[in-house]
Steps between C-alpha positions, in 0.01 A plus 500: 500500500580814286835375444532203380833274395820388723854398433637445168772242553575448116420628109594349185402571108484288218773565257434738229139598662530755753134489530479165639577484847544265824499572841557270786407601848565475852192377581225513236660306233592591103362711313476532124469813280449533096424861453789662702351493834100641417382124616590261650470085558543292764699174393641313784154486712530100597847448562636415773616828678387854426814605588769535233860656489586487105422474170666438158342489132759311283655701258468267208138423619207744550324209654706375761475596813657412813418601893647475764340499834547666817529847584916624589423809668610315848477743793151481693170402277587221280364231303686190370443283168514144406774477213409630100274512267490478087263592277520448082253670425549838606318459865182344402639142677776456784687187571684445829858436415655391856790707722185509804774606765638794329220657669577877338595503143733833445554463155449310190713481199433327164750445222475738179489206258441195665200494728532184711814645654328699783709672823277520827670714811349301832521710781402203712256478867515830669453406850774199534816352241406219214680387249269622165654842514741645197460514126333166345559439128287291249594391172140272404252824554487389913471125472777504702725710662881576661658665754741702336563777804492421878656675744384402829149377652436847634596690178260542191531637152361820471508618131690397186582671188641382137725642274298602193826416285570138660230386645713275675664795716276494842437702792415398831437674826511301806254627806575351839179583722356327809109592614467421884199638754726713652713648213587471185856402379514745170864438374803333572837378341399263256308810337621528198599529086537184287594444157505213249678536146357137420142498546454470873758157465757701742445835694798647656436815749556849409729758689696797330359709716114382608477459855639125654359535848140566610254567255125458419304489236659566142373575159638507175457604148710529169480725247387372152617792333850491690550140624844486617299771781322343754368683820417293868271710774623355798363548860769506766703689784515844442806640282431152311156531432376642154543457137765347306657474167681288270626574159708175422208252578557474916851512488534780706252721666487870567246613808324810341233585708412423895094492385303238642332243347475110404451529123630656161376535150712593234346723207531310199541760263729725735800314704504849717155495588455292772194431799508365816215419686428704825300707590676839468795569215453243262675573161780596403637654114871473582570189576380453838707775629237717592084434541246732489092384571371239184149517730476890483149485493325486874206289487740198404545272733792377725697197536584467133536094443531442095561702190474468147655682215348486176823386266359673220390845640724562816224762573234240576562365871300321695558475872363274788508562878274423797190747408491302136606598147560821340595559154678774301534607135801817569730303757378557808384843448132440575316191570198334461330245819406155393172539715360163335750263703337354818762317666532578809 
């Protein structure tokens, strides 16, 4: 009872208020903070699932929310969602907006300028196929929505990124994954890299050098200060596994790195600063050539799940992993528990 909080599966800010924070959780719903962490709120208590994969603030809106339900860390304790949520008025209110059988929400993407265009990754039912698995679109704020990205009933959508420049340039990582009593199918060829140049209308799969035969979960991030660079953490066979780059927005791919790990984060301010989450050398200042430890301090936890980087102050970063949420004001240097989380 002395230590109190539990997985982090997501963390979002409102634009131009660092201070103002959401988390979503694996089990213990979201979270809201207004003072940079010192307090915080409850504000999804009587939904429909406590556990929640994602969240997204809209950039041209402080008070739109969405969330999107059910946890995607997949391998033995899990707990699924019903669909996603939106709020207007910055969390006080949540109404359900559909996609039930997505199950796990990986990501959630809204459009810079026009709100009602909203990107949801499904990862789909983790212990048998359905069809409500790969990135959903809206264009009416969730009234209704479209399949823009399917790849097979046994293959999700795992995370998406947007091109700061065109926010019709779209990332998409497919995540093929079967949970049976027995075992647990973690990967498999239809694992993989998708891109859409027309706002998720076509999606053509990505080679120049990513891996095109067994692979598991992927994640990807581009670089606002450098877009044309994009980086993809991709968990596969060994000699494939690791991080990759792009420089020429996923045209071709250079492995850098055989670390392991399912997700990537991009500094803002700094394209050769990169993280990846794991739970031993996480960042990297060249590129992702090289990593040295981003959690150098001991008491932090392991299994890092979710990251955010302050895009005003690169030095403010705010990490999530199974022991809670920890926050940091010199990049990673030292770090400070949230001990007033209980959600586990």
């Amino acid at each position: 009872p002395a230590f109190t909080s539990g997985r982090i599966a997501d963390i979002a800010a409102v634009p131009d208020d660092p201070k103002t924070l959401f988390v979503a959780t694996a089990t213990g719903g979201a979270w809201k903070t207004e003072n940079g962490g010192i307090t915080w709120e409850p504000v999804f208590e009587h939904g429909g699932t406590a556990s929640l994969g994602s969240v997204a603030v809209a950039p041209s809106d402080p008070n739109l929310v969405w969330l999107g339900s059910g946890e995607t860390w997949n391998w033995r304790s899990v707990s699924w969602g019903d669909g996603v949520y939106k709020s207007e008025d910055g969390g006080e209110s949540w109404t359900h907006m559909g996609l039930e059988e997505t199950r796990h929400v990986g990501r959630i993407l809204i459009h810079p300028e026009n709100p009602d265009i909203v990107y949801v990754a499904g990862v789909g039912a983790l212990w048998g196929s359905n069809e409500e698995r790969g990135v959903f679109k809206t264009t009416d704020g969730g009234e209704s929505w479209e399949k823009v990205l399917y790849v097979s009933s046994f293959t999700g959508v795992v995370d998406l990124a947007m091109d700061p420049r065109d926010p019709d340039l779209l990332f998409a990582t497919a995540f093929q994954r079967e949970r049976r009593t027995w075992s647990f199918l973690g990967g498999g060829p239809e694992s993989g890299v998708y891109r859409s140049e027309d706002g998720g209308e076509t999606w053509e799969r990505l080679g120049g050098g990513l891996p095109q035969g067994d692979a598991g979960k992927i994640g990807v991030s581009i670089c606002s200060s450098r877009p044309d660079r994009v980086f993809a953490a991709v968990s596969a066979r060994p000699g494939e596994e690791g991080l990759y780059r792009s420089d020429d927005r996923g045209a071709s791919w250079q492995h850098l790195n055989p670390v392991s790990a399912s997700k990537v984060r991009c500094d803002p301010n700094d394209p050769e600063r990169v993280y990846v989450l794991t739970d031993g050398q996480g960042v990297s200042e060249d590129g992702g050539r090289t990593f040295t430890s981003a959690y150098k301090d001991s008491r932090v936890h392991v299994d890092q799940q979710s990251l955010w980087i302050d895009p005003t102050d690169s030095d403010h970063i705010v990490i999530g992993n199974d022991g809670g949420l920890y926050t940091s004001v010199d990049r990673g240097e030292t770090w400070r528990f949230v001990g007033n989380l209980p959600v586990t």
